[in-house]
Amino acid sequence: MTAASAKLTPATVIQIADSVVAELNAADLSKNPTAQRLYVPDFDLEDMKELRVTVVPREVGYLPLDRATNKYHATIDVAVQKKFSKGDAKEIDPLVVYVEEIADYFRLKRLNSFVAARCIKVENAVLYSTEHWTQFNQFTSLLTLTFELAK
């Protein structure tokens, strides 16, 4: 078998991000858009009329655990985006609730398809982007999930 014909195992951060996508697509939440993994979410404004959930692998940290293993931290961003018409509470509140549901879903969760990884931290530092709000009439919320495993 040559190196070119050998099947590559995806990087751990990619396996975690793909598992997050699978979890979101299978979860029983108030909304059910199809989540997708991208490196750079780049959508036309026209595409934003539908609710979009994008999973982006962002950062990896290695902390020594012992001589042979590291504590591995993978940071995954989950963007929830939708173009709005009025931007009033009736339109935006359900989106904020949906973001909170995602946060609650992953809090301390082990991923079903990658059980070695456990979510140890959930942040919603960008509840909504004021820049996207004013420039594009678009709700954009960003959740940051940190998963930990020994590797």
mmCIF file of C-alpha atoms in Angstrom:
data_model
loop_
_atom_site.group_PDB
_atom_site.id
_atom_site.type_symbol
_atom_site.label_atom_id
_atom_site.label_comp_id
_atom_site.label_asym_id
_atom_site.label_seq_id
_atom_site.Cartn_x
_atom_site.Cartn_y
_atom_site.Cartn_z
ATOM 1 C CA MET A 1 0.000 0.000 0.000
ATOM 2 C CA THR A 2 1.357 3.379 -0.946
ATOM 3 C CA ALA A 3 1.071 6.510 1.132
ATOM 4 C CA ALA A 4 -1.208 7.980 -1.533
ATOM 5 C CA SER A 5 -3.620 5.044 -1.353
ATOM 6 C CA ALA A 6 -3.762 4.946 2.455
ATOM 7 C CA LYS A 7 -6.941 6.399 3.871
ATOM 8 C CA LEU A 8 -6.200 9.407 6.042
ATOM 9 C CA THR A 9 -7.825 9.649 9.440
ATOM 10 C CA PRO A 10 -9.240 13.140 9.817
ATOM 11 C CA ALA A 11 -7.587 15.434 12.332
ATOM 12 C CA THR A 12 -9.108 15.189 15.798
ATOM 13 C CA VAL A 13 -10.557 18.707 15.602
ATOM 14 C CA ILE A 14 -12.294 17.754 12.327
ATOM 15 C CA GLN A 15 -13.701 14.580 13.870
ATOM 16 C CA ILE A 16 -15.079 16.652 16.751
ATOM 17 C CA ALA A 17 -16.541 19.298 14.423
ATOM 18 C CA ASP A 18 -18.183 16.606 12.275
ATOM 19 C CA SER A 19 -19.597 15.016 15.429
ATOM 20 C CA VAL A 20 -21.033 18.392 16.485
ATOM 21 C CA VAL A 21 -22.714 18.667 13.055
ATOM 22 C CA ALA A 22 -24.170 15.158 13.441
ATOM 23 C CA GLU A 23 -25.433 15.943 16.951
ATOM 24 C CA LEU A 24 -27.082 19.191 15.825
ATOM 25 C CA ASN A 25 -28.752 17.496 12.878
ATOM 26 C CA ALA A 26 -30.133 14.728 15.109
ATOM 27 C CA ALA A 27 -31.102 16.895 18.105
ATOM 28 C CA ASP A 28 -34.734 17.524 18.992
ATOM 29 C CA LEU A 29 -34.646 21.322 19.301
ATOM 30 C CA SER A 30 -37.229 24.019 18.557
ATOM 31 C CA LYS A 31 -35.749 24.553 15.086
ATOM 32 C CA ASN A 32 -34.181 21.998 12.790
ATOM 33 C CA PRO A 33 -32.033 23.511 10.048
ATOM 34 C CA THR A 34 -29.347 21.314 8.547
ATOM 35 C CA ALA A 35 -26.042 22.200 10.173
ATOM 36 C CA GLN A 36 -22.898 22.055 8.075
ATOM 37 C CA ARG A 37 -19.176 22.235 8.716
ATOM 38 C CA LEU A 38 -17.239 24.930 6.888
ATOM 39 C CA TYR A 39 -13.876 26.596 7.352
ATOM 40 C CA VAL A 40 -15.069 30.014 6.214
ATOM 41 C CA PRO A 41 -18.809 30.632 6.208
ATOM 42 C CA ASP A 42 -19.342 32.845 3.179
ATOM 43 C CA PHE A 43 -22.958 33.155 2.131
ATOM 44 C CA ASP A 44 -24.742 35.558 -0.153
ATOM 45 C CA LEU A 45 -27.267 37.695 1.680
ATOM 46 C CA GLU A 46 -29.975 36.047 -0.421
ATOM 47 C CA ASP A 47 -28.999 32.676 1.096
ATOM 48 C CA MET A 48 -29.555 34.036 4.599
ATOM 49 C CA LYS A 49 -33.349 34.140 4.314
ATOM 50 C CA GLU A 50 -33.264 30.568 5.616
ATOM 51 C CA LEU A 51 -31.904 29.801 9.079
ATOM 52 C CA ARG A 52 -28.277 28.660 8.805
ATOM 53 C CA VAL A 53 -26.206 26.789 11.363
ATOM 54 C CA THR A 54 -22.513 26.560 10.578
ATOM 55 C CA VAL A 55 -19.902 24.621 12.548
ATOM 56 C CA VAL A 56 -16.327 25.894 12.254
ATOM 57 C CA PRO A 57 -13.272 24.249 13.832
ATOM 58 C CA ARG A 58 -11.381 27.185 15.317
ATOM 59 C CA GLU A 59 -8.569 26.323 17.701
ATOM 60 C CA VAL A 60 -6.640 23.453 19.257
ATOM 61 C CA GLY A 61 -4.718 23.490 22.532
ATOM 62 C CA TYR A 62 -2.386 20.820 23.895
ATOM 63 C CA LEU A 63 -1.714 20.768 27.632
ATOM 64 C CA PRO A 64 0.630 18.157 29.147
ATOM 65 C CA LEU A 65 -1.277 15.536 31.113
ATOM 66 C CA ASP A 66 1.600 13.154 31.799
ATOM 67 C CA ARG A 67 4.764 12.007 30.009
ATOM 68 C CA ALA A 68 2.875 10.242 27.228
ATOM 69 C CA THR A 69 -0.390 12.115 26.854
ATOM 70 C CA ASN A 70 -1.759 15.569 26.429
ATOM 71 C CA LYS A 71 -5.011 17.100 27.487
ATOM 72 C CA TYR A 72 -6.425 18.162 24.144
ATOM 73 C CA HIS A 73 -8.806 21.119 23.877
ATOM 74 C CA ALA A 74 -10.682 21.653 20.618
ATOM 75 C CA THR A 75 -12.588 24.887 20.192
ATOM 76 C CA ILE A 76 -15.539 24.751 17.825
ATOM 77 C CA ASP A 77 -17.650 27.748 16.797
ATOM 78 C CA VAL A 78 -21.338 27.325 16.016
ATOM 79 C CA ALA A 79 -22.858 30.238 14.110
ATOM 80 C CA VAL A 80 -26.629 30.697 13.962
ATOM 81 C CA GLN A 81 -27.638 33.161 11.252
ATOM 82 C CA LYS A 82 -30.816 34.410 9.623
ATOM 83 C CA LYS A 83 -31.808 37.527 7.714
ATOM 84 C CA PHE A 84 -34.731 39.285 9.396
ATOM 85 C CA SER A 85 -37.364 41.658 8.100
ATOM 86 C CA LYS A 86 -38.246 43.795 11.135
ATOM 87 C CA GLY A 87 -35.820 42.696 13.819
ATOM 88 C CA ASP A 88 -38.486 42.919 16.503
ATOM 89 C CA ALA A 89 -38.782 40.674 19.548
ATOM 90 C CA LYS A 90 -41.360 38.414 17.872
ATOM 91 C CA GLU A 91 -38.867 37.631 15.110
ATOM 92 C CA ILE A 92 -35.603 37.535 17.091
ATOM 93 C CA ASP A 93 -36.589 35.993 20.451
ATOM 94 C CA PRO A 94 -37.103 32.475 18.969
ATOM 95 C CA LEU A 95 -33.590 32.655 17.485
ATOM 96 C CA VAL A 96 -32.089 33.603 20.855
ATOM 97 C CA VAL A 97 -34.028 30.728 22.451
ATOM 98 C CA TYR A 98 -32.673 28.347 19.785
ATOM 99 C CA VAL A 99 -29.084 29.439 20.480
ATOM 100 C CA GLU A 100 -29.663 28.827 24.191
ATOM 101 C CA GLU A 101 -31.088 25.375 23.422
ATOM 102 C CA ILE A 102 -27.898 24.507 21.527
ATOM 103 C CA ALA A 103 -25.790 25.753 24.441
ATOM 104 C CA ASP A 104 -27.801 23.681 26.932
ATOM 105 C CA TYR A 105 -27.636 20.630 24.668
ATOM 106 C CA PHE A 106 -23.831 20.578 24.559
ATOM 107 C CA ARG A 107 -23.105 21.590 28.177
ATOM 108 C CA LEU A 108 -20.960 18.759 29.664
ATOM 109 C CA LYS A 109 -22.028 16.451 26.812
ATOM 110 C CA ARG A 110 -19.976 13.601 25.413
ATOM 111 C CA LEU A 111 -20.355 13.364 21.663
ATOM 112 C CA ASN A 112 -22.239 10.235 20.549
ATOM 113 C CA SER A 113 -19.919 9.565 17.606
ATOM 114 C CA PHE A 114 -16.740 10.658 19.414
ATOM 115 C CA VAL A 115 -17.276 9.735 23.070
ATOM 116 C CA ALA A 116 -13.701 10.514 24.082
ATOM 117 C CA ALA A 117 -14.522 14.221 23.672
ATOM 118 C CA ARG A 118 -16.567 15.990 26.334
ATOM 119 C CA CYS A 119 -17.795 19.567 26.117
ATOM 120 C CA ILE A 120 -16.271 21.352 29.096
ATOM 121 C CA LYS A 121 -17.142 24.944 28.229
ATOM 122 C CA VAL A 122 -19.892 26.764 26.341
ATOM 123 C CA GLU A 123 -19.695 30.494 25.651
ATOM 124 C CA ASN A 124 -22.071 32.831 23.851
ATOM 125 C CA ALA A 125 -19.828 35.903 23.748
ATOM 126 C CA VAL A 126 -21.635 37.179 20.640
ATOM 127 C CA LEU A 127 -25.333 36.954 21.463
ATOM 128 C CA TYR A 128 -25.889 38.870 18.237
ATOM 129 C CA SER A 129 -23.520 40.745 15.970
ATOM 130 C CA THR A 130 -24.428 44.433 15.908
ATOM 131 C CA GLU A 131 -22.395 44.790 12.720
ATOM 132 C CA HIS A 132 -24.439 42.141 10.888
ATOM 133 C CA TRP A 133 -27.620 43.576 12.410
ATOM 134 C CA THR A 134 -27.069 47.126 11.128
ATOM 135 C CA GLN A 135 -25.336 46.349 7.825
ATOM 136 C CA PHE A 136 -27.277 43.307 6.635
ATOM 137 C CA ASN A 137 -30.484 43.061 8.708
ATOM 138 C CA GLN A 138 -29.116 39.714 9.806
ATOM 139 C CA PHE A 139 -29.156 37.941 13.151
ATOM 140 C CA THR A 140 -25.776 36.296 13.778
ATOM 141 C CA SER A 141 -25.084 34.592 17.085
ATOM 142 C CA LEU A 142 -21.864 32.758 17.874
ATOM 143 C CA LEU A 143 -21.516 29.924 20.350
ATOM 144 C CA THR A 144 -18.056 28.653 21.221
ATOM 145 C CA LEU A 145 -17.832 25.043 22.417
ATOM 146 C CA THR A 146 -14.650 23.673 23.994
ATOM 147 C CA PHE A 147 -14.181 19.913 23.978
ATOM 148 C CA GLU A 148 -11.581 18.081 26.024
ATOM 149 C CA LEU A 149 -10.012 14.661 25.679
ATOM 150 C CA ALA A 150 -6.791 12.899 26.582
ATOM 151 C CA LYS A 151 -4.602 12.151 23.604
#
